[in-house]
Amino acid sequence: MHILIIGAAGMVGRKLAGRLARDGALGEAPVEALTLVDVVPPETPDGFAGRTVLETGDLSAPGTAQKLIEGRPDVIFHLAAIVSGEAELDFDKGYRINLDGTRALFDAVRAAHEADGYFPRIVFTSSIAVVGAPLPFPIPDEFHTTPLTSYGTQKAICELLLSDYTRRGFFDGIGIRLPTICIRPGRPNAAASGFFSNILREPLVGQEAVLPVSEDVRHWHTSPRSAVGFLVHAATMDLSQVGPRRNLSMPGLSATVGEQIEALRRVAGDGAVKLIRREPDEMIARMCAGWAPGFEAKRARELGFVAETSFDEIIRAHIDDELGGRL
Amino acid sequence: MHILIIGAAGMVGRKLAGRLARDGALGEAPVEALTLVDVVPPETPDGFAGRTVLETGDLSAPGTAQKLIEGRPDVIFHLAAIVSGEAELDFDKGYRINLDGTRALFDAVRAAHEADGYFPRIVFTSSIAVVGAPLPFPIPDEFHTTPLTSYGTQKAICELLLSDYTRRGFFDGIGIRLPTICIRPGRPNAAASGFFSNILREPLVGQEAVLPVSEDVRHWHTSPRSAVGFLVHAATMDLSQVGPRRNLSMPGLSATVGEQIEALRRVAGDGAVKLIRREPDEMIARMCAGWAPGFEAKRARELGFVAETSFDEIIRAHIDDELGGRL
């Protein structure tokens, strides 16, 4: 099996490539080749016995998509995107990469399908940003997509394209709406939602972290490990059960900031919790109020997608995967 | 006030131009100029005292959108589209006209906004084809858009673009999801949904009509007169009440074919009803099963959009507007 990961240098892309390399297989099928592409050079994952091809390229540039599918990969993971904040600041860039880039990929696959019957599975990562406030809790699977960002708009449009191209028989597409990834490894970043990870990740290694909102803020989370699990399941599941509604809200854990903190206390003690410094930020608090508190994710659960059921689990997954299993 | 109608040679476009010409005003504002454009030559509406400019052009062709807004129309009605059947048969044409053409218009307005502060109202006609079976009845305003045609996909994508461009402040957009128009004037056509009009329009003038489905088929209707009313209301209402969810399912009348026939009997008698010939068509029956039975349209009603409340009214509107007021 030949697998293409577009957006392979990002956090989720790296973890997915790492898992495929470790497993040496996708489901039952041995992985013979991995093509990893991103706008910055991706890295060869450790311990992969098969062939790895590393590419740098911009999916929205003419010819890039055609070139990427020349080797007719069996599965395409499309994770590449300009993130929310940047897509809001740079309107043209967001539409070019997130919408036109995705459409270029879909059209290249369609042309290949019409030329030689090529029919890959495409796993597309969408986002909970496709919905916008006011939101019920939990958000049902049938809730409409009324995004309040250009990023969310671009993701919602790509969901529609994916469904239509799949219905037309050009490829076998599945879109998965990822919850916010928590605990995001690495250093604190400037993203407005960064604090959800910061207030756990930093105290776990004895560092201070800033909490800009009140403890009753509720949001929708999943670990990096579960996100990779969703991608693998989406790539291997029987899509004939899914029907024409090809975009699924992934399961996750709905939790308040207070619940996050109590889980930290249980796993790492009062000392860790004391490292969280309250520094209210009105702007972040206002943005938070528009974010998704949680989804029903009934269809995805029925289709076998599995996420954590407590924040203790999410914290332990981070300790295992990022801190060598110990505090 | 200067008004641009894109798609002015179509049935709804002609009726809208006719109403604006007759009224000489849009709401309180006198109409000084009408620019009418379509891929086929539009006609000058009767009795208009202002200036009329007629254009032929394809919105998706480079430069067309820029040219159309050179005169900086205050209100743009965008009604142009490749219809459902053709968009399904010709994938590229459907996406080019229905998606890329609309995006070209929005981008031209955005460029003009950034150049000189141009800020028109854009009224976009969407469709009930943005939803797809299985559907609840009535369909709530918050129901998700999972179209089952490329046409519906293109309309749903344009709705998302309209909301995002409006949120960004490039123009003041409003999208209205029109019910199936009934009674559609003119001759019977090949559209699968044509029978909803045919079984009323033809018997009203003593002609036979074919009914290909059973009488319990339920669908969602509005008269051409109400559709024009929706457009005028959308162009004149206070959009500050609408918020960021800029696409509204219009009110309409949910009725079964049997209810249509009973209304025909009340208005035109048994003789008219006898002209309906049953000729079951399995393919049309299957297609019908996926169509929208009716919407709640709560927001649109609260915002002042008004539709017929009985099929008798719809039939009488047809007699008034198309048959000179008498049978």
PDB file of N, CA and C in Angstrom, chain A residues 78-161:
ATOM      1  N   HIS A  78      -5.303  14.237   3.640  1.00  0.00           N
ATOM      2  CA  HIS A  78      -5.128  15.663   3.330  1.00  0.00           C
ATOM      3  C   HIS A  78      -5.317  16.477   4.611  1.00  0.00           C
ATOM      4  N   LEU A  79      -4.181  16.823   5.215  1.00  0.00           N
ATOM      5  CA  LEU A  79      -4.182  17.537   6.502  1.00  0.00           C
ATOM      6  C   LEU A  79      -3.728  18.984   6.344  1.00  0.00           C
ATOM      7  N   ALA A  80      -3.294  19.362   5.145  1.00  0.00           N
ATOM      8  CA  ALA A  80      -2.658  20.670   4.971  1.00  0.00           C
ATOM      9  C   ALA A  80      -3.668  21.797   5.077  1.00  0.00           C
ATOM     10  N   ALA A  81      -3.322  22.833   5.810  1.00  0.00           N
ATOM     11  CA  ALA A  81      -4.195  24.012   5.894  1.00  0.00           C
ATOM     12  C   ALA A  81      -3.434  25.196   6.463  1.00  0.00           C
ATOM     13  N   ILE A  82      -3.862  26.378   6.022  1.00  0.00           N
ATOM     14  CA  ILE A  82      -3.497  27.612   6.714  1.00  0.00           C
ATOM     15  C   ILE A  82      -4.373  27.647   7.955  1.00  0.00           C
ATOM     16  N   VAL A  83      -3.783  27.878   9.115  1.00  0.00           N
ATOM     17  CA  VAL A  83      -4.574  27.817  10.339  1.00  0.00           C
ATOM     18  C   VAL A  83      -5.511  29.025  10.456  1.00  0.00           C
ATOM     19  N   SER A  84      -6.421  28.884  11.389  1.00  0.00           N
ATOM     20  CA  SER A  84      -7.515  29.826  11.571  1.00  0.00           C
ATOM     21  C   SER A  84      -7.073  31.290  11.638  1.00  0.00           C
ATOM     22  N   GLY A  85      -6.125  31.564  12.510  1.00  0.00           N
ATOM     23  CA  GLY A  85      -5.695  32.950  12.704  1.00  0.00           C
ATOM     24  C   GLY A  85      -5.110  33.545  11.436  1.00  0.00           C
ATOM     25  N   GLU A  86      -4.274  32.767  10.750  1.00  0.00           N
ATOM     26  CA  GLU A  86      -3.632  33.279   9.542  1.00  0.00           C
ATOM     27  C   GLU A  86      -4.650  33.438   8.403  1.00  0.00           C
ATOM     28  N   ALA A  87      -5.595  32.494   8.315  1.00  0.00           N
ATOM     29  CA  ALA A  87      -6.618  32.591   7.265  1.00  0.00           C
ATOM     30  C   ALA A  87      -7.501  33.820   7.482  1.00  0.00           C
ATOM     31  N   GLU A  88      -7.612  34.246   8.744  1.00  0.00           N
ATOM     32  CA  GLU A  88      -8.403  35.439   9.050  1.00  0.00           C
ATOM     33  C   GLU A  88      -7.623  36.707   8.694  1.00  0.00           C
ATOM     34  N   LEU A  89      -6.316  36.664   8.925  1.00  0.00           N
ATOM     35  CA  LEU A  89      -5.474  37.830   8.627  1.00  0.00           C
ATOM     36  C   LEU A  89      -5.210  37.977   7.138  1.00  0.00           C
ATOM     37  N   ASP A  90      -5.042  36.860   6.447  1.00  0.00           N
ATOM     38  CA  ASP A  90      -4.702  36.898   5.016  1.00  0.00           C
ATOM     39  C   ASP A  90      -5.794  36.177   4.239  1.00  0.00           C
ATOM     40  N   PHE A  91      -6.789  36.971   3.840  1.00  0.00           N
ATOM     41  CA  PHE A  91      -7.973  36.425   3.172  1.00  0.00           C
ATOM     42  C   PHE A  91      -7.599  35.616   1.931  1.00  0.00           C
ATOM     43  N   ASP A  92      -6.771  36.191   1.075  1.00  0.00           N
ATOM     44  CA  ASP A  92      -6.438  35.529  -0.193  1.00  0.00           C
ATOM     45  C   ASP A  92      -5.666  34.235   0.033  1.00  0.00           C
ATOM     46  N   LYS A  93      -4.728  34.283   0.941  1.00  0.00           N
ATOM     47  CA  LYS A  93      -3.913  33.095   1.201  1.00  0.00           C
ATOM     48  C   LYS A  93      -4.773  31.955   1.744  1.00  0.00           C
ATOM     49  N   GLY A  94      -5.672  32.276   2.670  1.00  0.00           N
ATOM     50  CA  GLY A  94      -6.558  31.258   3.234  1.00  0.00           C
ATOM     51  C   GLY A  94      -7.396  30.584   2.162  1.00  0.00           C
ATOM     52  N   TYR A  95      -8.028  31.393   1.316  1.00  0.00           N
ATOM     53  CA  TYR A  95      -8.846  30.802   0.247  1.00  0.00           C
ATOM     54  C   TYR A  95      -7.987  30.037  -0.753  1.00  0.00           C
ATOM     55  N   ARG A  96      -6.795  30.567  -1.043  1.00  0.00           N
ATOM     56  CA  ARG A  96      -5.945  29.899  -2.034  1.00  0.00           C
ATOM     57  C   ARG A  96      -5.506  28.520  -1.541  1.00  0.00           C
ATOM     58  N   ILE A  97      -5.034  28.454  -0.306  1.00  0.00           N
ATOM     59  CA  ILE A  97      -4.516  27.169   0.181  1.00  0.00           C
ATOM     60  C   ILE A  97      -5.670  26.263   0.617  1.00  0.00           C
ATOM     61  N   ASN A  98      -6.536  26.775   1.463  1.00  0.00           N
ATOM     62  CA  ASN A  98      -7.533  25.898   2.090  1.00  0.00           C
ATOM     63  C   ASN A  98      -8.653  25.498   1.141  1.00  0.00           C
ATOM     64  N   LEU A  99      -9.053  26.407   0.254  1.00  0.00           N
ATOM     65  CA  LEU A  99     -10.115  26.041  -0.690  1.00  0.00           C
ATOM     66  C   LEU A  99      -9.537  25.611  -2.036  1.00  0.00           C
ATOM     67  N   ASP A 100      -8.786  26.508  -2.696  1.00  0.00           N
ATOM     68  CA  ASP A 100      -8.324  26.184  -4.051  1.00  0.00           C
ATOM     69  C   ASP A 100      -7.337  25.018  -4.051  1.00  0.00           C
ATOM     70  N   GLY A 101      -6.516  24.928  -3.026  1.00  0.00           N
ATOM     71  CA  GLY A 101      -5.564  23.811  -2.939  1.00  0.00           C
ATOM     72  C   GLY A 101      -6.291  22.482  -2.840  1.00  0.00           C
ATOM     73  N   THR A 102      -7.304  22.440  -1.987  1.00  0.00           N
ATOM     74  CA  THR A 102      -8.082  21.205  -1.824  1.00  0.00           C
ATOM     75  C   THR A 102      -8.826  20.872  -3.105  1.00  0.00           C
ATOM     76  N   ARG A 103      -9.402  21.876  -3.722  1.00  0.00           N
ATOM     77  CA  ARG A 103     -10.127  21.628  -4.973  1.00  0.00           C
ATOM     78  C   ARG A 103      -9.173  21.143  -6.070  1.00  0.00           C
ATOM     79  N   ALA A 104      -7.947  21.697  -6.081  1.00  0.00           N
ATOM     80  CA  ALA A 104      -6.945  21.251  -7.060  1.00  0.00           C
ATOM     81  C   ALA A 104      -6.631  19.764  -6.850  1.00  0.00           C
ATOM     82  N   LEU A 105      -6.524  19.364  -5.595  1.00  0.00           N
ATOM     83  CA  LEU A 105      -6.282  17.945  -5.304  1.00  0.00           C
ATOM     84  C   LEU A 105      -7.455  17.094  -5.794  1.00  0.00           C
ATOM     85  N   PHE A 106      -8.659  17.500  -5.444  1.00  0.00           N
ATOM     86  CA  PHE A 106      -9.843  16.731  -5.837  1.00  0.00           C
ATOM     87  C   PHE A 106      -9.955  16.649  -7.365  1.00  0.00           C
ATOM     88  N   ASP A 107      -9.662  17.770  -8.037  1.00  0.00           N
ATOM     89  CA  ASP A 107      -9.775  17.778  -9.501  1.00  0.00           C
ATOM     90  C   ASP A 107      -8.677  16.937 -10.158  1.00  0.00           C
ATOM     91  N   ALA A 108      -7.502  16.921  -9.543  1.00  0.00           N
ATOM     92  CA  ALA A 108      -6.428  16.083 -10.095  1.00  0.00           C
ATOM     93  C   ALA A 108      -6.811  14.605  -9.962  1.00  0.00           C
ATOM     94  N   VAL A 109      -7.386  14.242  -8.843  1.00  0.00           N
ATOM     95  CA  VAL A 109      -7.806  12.850  -8.641  1.00  0.00           C
ATOM     96  C   VAL A 109      -8.930  12.502  -9.614  1.00  0.00           C
ATOM     97  N   ARG A 110      -9.841  13.438  -9.796  1.00  0.00           N
ATOM     98  CA  ARG A 110     -10.935  13.214 -10.740  1.00  0.00           C
ATOM     99  C   ARG A 110     -10.393  12.975 -12.157  1.00  0.00           C
ATOM    100  N   ALA A 111      -9.443  13.803 -12.563  1.00  0.00           N
ATOM    101  CA  ALA A 111      -8.865  13.645 -13.908  1.00  0.00           C
ATOM    102  C   ALA A 111      -8.191  12.287 -14.024  1.00  0.00           C
ATOM    103  N   ALA A 112      -7.482  11.870 -12.977  1.00  0.00           N
ATOM    104  CA  ALA A 112      -6.813  10.561 -13.000  1.00  0.00           C
ATOM    105  C   ALA A 112      -7.852   9.437 -13.020  1.00  0.00           C
ATOM    106  N   HIS A 113      -8.939   9.647 -12.280  1.00  0.00           N
ATOM    107  CA  HIS A 113     -10.020   8.644 -12.277  1.00  0.00           C
ATOM    108  C   HIS A 113     -10.583   8.482 -13.680  1.00  0.00           C
ATOM    109  N   GLU A 114     -10.777   9.609 -14.350  1.00  0.00           N
ATOM    110  CA  GLU A 114     -11.357   9.545 -15.693  1.00  0.00           C
ATOM    111  C   GLU A 114     -10.362   8.985 -16.708  1.00  0.00           C
ATOM    112  N   ALA A 115      -9.057   9.193 -16.412  1.00  0.00           N
ATOM    113  CA  ALA A 115      -8.031   8.700 -17.343  1.00  0.00           C
ATOM    114  C   ALA A 115      -7.798   7.202 -17.197  1.00  0.00           C
ATOM    115  N   ASP A 116      -7.691   6.718 -15.958  1.00  0.00           N
ATOM    116  CA  ASP A 116      -7.284   5.308 -15.787  1.00  0.00           C
ATOM    117  C   ASP A 116      -8.028   4.588 -14.667  1.00  0.00           C
ATOM    118  N   GLY A 117      -9.135   5.165 -14.198  1.00  0.00           N
ATOM    119  CA  GLY A 117      -9.930   4.474 -13.173  1.00  0.00           C
ATOM    120  C   GLY A 117      -9.382   4.600 -11.763  1.00  0.00           C
ATOM    121  N   TYR A 118      -8.355   5.419 -11.590  1.00  0.00           N
ATOM    122  CA  TYR A 118      -7.775   5.654 -10.244  1.00  0.00           C
ATOM    123  C   TYR A 118      -8.888   5.984  -9.258  1.00  0.00           C
ATOM    124  N   PHE A 119      -8.864   5.358  -8.072  1.00  0.00           N
ATOM    125  CA  PHE A 119      -9.967   5.547  -7.130  1.00  0.00           C
ATOM    126  C   PHE A 119      -9.450   5.420  -5.690  1.00  0.00           C
ATOM    127  N   PRO A 120      -8.716   6.444  -5.254  1.00  0.00           N
ATOM    128  CA  PRO A 120      -8.134   6.367  -3.904  1.00  0.00           C
ATOM    129  C   PRO A 120      -9.167   6.693  -2.826  1.00  0.00           C
ATOM    130  N   ARG A 121      -8.841   6.340  -1.606  1.00  0.00           N
ATOM    131  CA  ARG A 121      -9.568   6.901  -0.478  1.00  0.00           C
ATOM    132  C   ARG A 121      -8.908   8.229  -0.113  1.00  0.00           C
ATOM    133  N   ILE A 122      -9.715   9.254   0.118  1.00  0.00           N
ATOM    134  CA  ILE A 122      -9.180  10.537   0.591  1.00  0.00           C
ATOM    135  C   ILE A 122      -9.754  10.813   1.978  1.00  0.00           C
ATOM    136  N   VAL A 123      -8.860  10.969   2.937  1.00  0.00           N
ATOM    137  CA  VAL A 123      -9.271  11.338   4.299  1.00  0.00           C
ATOM    138  C   VAL A 123      -8.944  12.819   4.485  1.00  0.00           C
ATOM    139  N   PHE A 124      -9.969  13.605   4.685  1.00  0.00           N
ATOM    140  CA  PHE A 124      -9.820  15.058   4.779  1.00  0.00           C
ATOM    141  C   PHE A 124     -10.072  15.498   6.218  1.00  0.00           C
ATOM    142  N   THR A 125      -9.151  16.282   6.764  1.00  0.00           N
ATOM    143  CA  THR A 125      -9.376  16.778   8.127  1.00  0.00           C
ATOM    144  C   THR A 125     -10.125  18.103   8.079  1.00  0.00           C
ATOM    145  N   SER A 126     -11.361  18.044   8.544  1.00  0.00           N
ATOM    146  CA  SER A 126     -12.138  19.250   8.720  1.00  0.00           C
ATOM    147  C   SER A 126     -12.015  19.679  10.183  1.00  0.00           C
ATOM    148  N   SER A 127     -12.895  20.558  10.600  1.00  0.00           N
ATOM    149  CA  SER A 127     -12.694  21.194  11.903  1.00  0.00           C
ATOM    150  C   SER A 127     -14.032  21.554  12.537  1.00  0.00           C
ATOM    151  N   ILE A 128     -14.031  21.621  13.841  1.00  0.00           N
ATOM    152  CA  ILE A 128     -15.234  22.083  14.536  1.00  0.00           C
ATOM    153  C   ILE A 128     -15.517  23.551  14.234  1.00  0.00           C
ATOM    154  N   ALA A 129     -14.588  24.236  13.565  1.00  0.00           N
ATOM    155  CA  ALA A 129     -14.815  25.639  13.177  1.00  0.00           C
ATOM    156  C   ALA A 129     -15.875  25.774  12.086  1.00  0.00           C
ATOM    157  N   VAL A 130     -16.374  24.646  11.553  1.00  0.00           N
ATOM    158  CA  VAL A 130     -17.457  24.751  10.561  1.00  0.00           C
ATOM    159  C   VAL A 130     -18.769  25.186  11.210  1.00  0.00           C
ATOM    160  N   VAL A 131     -18.881  25.062  12.519  1.00  0.00           N
ATOM    161  CA  VAL A 131     -20.076  25.577  13.192  1.00  0.00           C
ATOM    162  C   VAL A 131     -19.747  26.916  13.849  1.00  0.00           C
ATOM    163  N   GLY A 132     -20.786  27.699  14.123  1.00  0.00           N
ATOM    164  CA  GLY A 132     -20.569  29.001  14.737  1.00  0.00           C
ATOM    165  C   GLY A 132     -21.707  29.352  15.678  1.00  0.00           C
ATOM    166  N   ALA A 133     -21.392  30.116  16.699  1.00  0.00           N
ATOM    167  CA  ALA A 133     -22.368  30.493  17.721  1.00  0.00           C
ATOM    168  C   ALA A 133     -23.544  31.249  17.117  1.00  0.00           C
ATOM    169  N   PRO A 134     -24.741  31.186  17.719  1.00  0.00           N
ATOM    170  CA  PRO A 134     -25.063  30.432  18.941  1.00  0.00           C
ATOM    171  C   PRO A 134     -25.179  28.930  18.672  1.00  0.00           C
ATOM    172  N   LEU A 135     -24.667  28.170  19.635  1.00  0.00           N
ATOM    173  CA  LEU A 135     -24.589  26.716  19.490  1.00  0.00           C
ATOM    174  C   LEU A 135     -25.307  26.013  20.635  1.00  0.00           C
ATOM    175  N   PRO A 136     -26.040  24.937  20.323  1.00  0.00           N
ATOM    176  CA  PRO A 136     -26.621  24.133  21.397  1.00  0.00           C
ATOM    177  C   PRO A 136     -25.520  23.256  22.016  1.00  0.00           C
ATOM    178  N   PHE A 137     -25.815  22.654  23.135  1.00  0.00           N
ATOM    179  CA  PHE A 137     -24.873  21.694  23.725  1.00  0.00           C
ATOM    180  C   PHE A 137     -25.637  20.480  24.187  1.00  0.00           C
ATOM    181  N   PRO A 138     -25.311  19.283  23.730  1.00  0.00           N
ATOM    182  CA  PRO A 138     -24.317  19.026  22.687  1.00  0.00           C
ATOM    183  C   PRO A 138     -24.853  19.357  21.298  1.00  0.00           C
ATOM    184  N   ILE A 139     -23.942  19.607  20.370  1.00  0.00           N
ATOM    185  CA  ILE A 139     -24.308  19.939  18.990  1.00  0.00           C
ATOM    186  C   ILE A 139     -24.654  18.639  18.256  1.00  0.00           C
ATOM    187  N   PRO A 140     -25.889  18.537  17.737  1.00  0.00           N
ATOM    188  CA  PRO A 140     -26.258  17.281  17.057  1.00  0.00           C
ATOM    189  C   PRO A 140     -25.566  17.142  15.690  1.00  0.00           C
ATOM    190  N   ASP A 141     -25.518  15.916  15.203  1.00  0.00           N
ATOM    191  CA  ASP A 141     -24.886  15.653  13.900  1.00  0.00           C
ATOM    192  C   ASP A 141     -25.550  16.433  12.775  1.00  0.00           C
ATOM    193  N   GLU A 142     -26.845  16.734  12.933  1.00  0.00           N
ATOM    194  CA  GLU A 142     -27.586  17.402  11.849  1.00  0.00           C
ATOM    195  C   GLU A 142     -27.534  18.926  11.960  1.00  0.00           C
ATOM    196  N   PHE A 143     -26.692  19.469  12.823  1.00  0.00           N
ATOM    197  CA  PHE A 143     -26.657  20.925  13.000  1.00  0.00           C
ATOM    198  C   PHE A 143     -25.987  21.594  11.795  1.00  0.00           C
ATOM    199  N   HIS A 144     -26.514  22.756  11.423  1.00  0.00           N
ATOM    200  CA  HIS A 144     -26.000  23.412  10.209  1.00  0.00           C
ATOM    201  C   HIS A 144     -24.616  24.035  10.414  1.00  0.00           C
ATOM    202  N   THR A 145     -23.922  24.220   9.310  1.00  0.00           N
ATOM    203  CA  THR A 145     -22.587  24.807   9.338  1.00  0.00           C
ATOM    204  C   THR A 145     -22.698  26.294   9.004  1.00  0.00           C
ATOM    205  N   THR A 146     -22.520  27.110  10.024  1.00  0.00           N
ATOM    206  CA  THR A 146     -22.558  28.569   9.840  1.00  0.00           C
ATOM    207  C   THR A 146     -21.291  29.139  10.486  1.00  0.00           C
ATOM    208  N   PRO A 147     -20.156  28.910   9.823  1.00  0.00           N
ATOM    209  CA  PRO A 147     -18.871  29.297  10.411  1.00  0.00           C
ATOM    210  C   PRO A 147     -18.753  30.799  10.615  1.00  0.00           C
ATOM    211  N   LEU A 148     -17.958  31.171  11.596  1.00  0.00           N
ATOM    212  CA  LEU A 148     -17.742  32.594  11.899  1.00  0.00           C
ATOM    213  C   LEU A 148     -16.299  33.021  11.620  1.00  0.00           C
ATOM    214  N   THR A 149     -15.594  32.182  10.869  1.00  0.00           N
ATOM    215  CA  THR A 149     -14.243  32.524  10.427  1.00  0.00           C
ATOM    216  C   THR A 149     -14.114  32.115   8.960  1.00  0.00           C
ATOM    217  N   SER A 150     -13.131  32.713   8.279  1.00  0.00           N
ATOM    218  CA  SER A 150     -12.884  32.299   6.895  1.00  0.00           C
ATOM    219  C   SER A 150     -12.343  30.872   6.871  1.00  0.00           C
ATOM    220  N   TYR A 151     -11.534  30.520   7.852  1.00  0.00           N
ATOM    221  CA  TYR A 151     -11.022  29.146   7.974  1.00  0.00           C
ATOM    222  C   TYR A 151     -12.172  28.141   8.048  1.00  0.00           C
ATOM    223  N   GLY A 152     -13.123  28.395   8.934  1.00  0.00           N
ATOM    224  CA  GLY A 152     -14.274  27.505   9.065  1.00  0.00           C
ATOM    225  C   GLY A 152     -15.089  27.445   7.780  1.00  0.00           C
ATOM    226  N   THR A 153     -15.203  28.590   7.099  1.00  0.00           N
ATOM    227  CA  THR A 153     -15.914  28.631   5.812  1.00  0.00           C
ATOM    228  C   THR A 153     -15.216  27.746   4.792  1.00  0.00           C
ATOM    229  N   GLN A 154     -13.891  27.867   4.725  1.00  0.00           N
ATOM    230  CA  GLN A 154     -13.118  27.071   3.753  1.00  0.00           C
ATOM    231  C   GLN A 154     -13.250  25.577   4.051  1.00  0.00           C
ATOM    232  N   LYS A 155     -13.211  25.215   5.310  1.00  0.00           N
ATOM    233  CA  LYS A 155     -13.362  23.796   5.675  1.00  0.00           C
ATOM    234  C   LYS A 155     -14.770  23.304   5.314  1.00  0.00           C
ATOM    235  N   ALA A 156     -15.786  24.108   5.599  1.00  0.00           N
ATOM    236  CA  ALA A 156     -17.166  23.710   5.296  1.00  0.00           C
ATOM    237  C   ALA A 156     -17.363  23.544   3.784  1.00  0.00           C
ATOM    238  N   ILE A 157     -16.740  24.412   2.995  1.00  0.00           N
ATOM    239  CA  ILE A 157     -16.840  24.293   1.535  1.00  0.00           C
ATOM    240  C   ILE A 157     -16.155  23.006   1.064  1.00  0.00           C
ATOM    241  N   CYS A 158     -14.987  22.726   1.609  1.00  0.00           N
ATOM    242  CA  CYS A 158     -14.276  21.499   1.200  1.00  0.00           C
ATOM    243  C   CYS A 158     -15.070  20.255   1.591  1.00  0.00           C
ATOM    244  N   GLU A 159     -15.767  20.298   2.702  1.00  0.00           N
ATOM    245  CA  GLU A 159     -16.652  19.179   3.076  1.00  0.00           C
ATOM    246  C   GLU A 159     -17.691  18.945   1.976  1.00  0.00           C
ATOM    247  N   LEU A 160     -18.293  20.028   1.499  1.00  0.00           N
ATOM    248  CA  LEU A 160     -19.314  19.908   0.453  1.00  0.00           C
ATOM    249  C   LEU A 160     -18.715  19.343  -0.832  1.00  0.00           C
ATOM    250  N   LEU A 161     -17.522  19.830  -1.201  1.00  0.00           N
ATOM    251  CA  LEU A 161     -16.863  19.316  -2.405  1.00  0.00           C
ATOM    252  C   LEU A 161     -16.557  17.825  -2.243  1.00  0.00           C
TER     253      LEU A 161
END
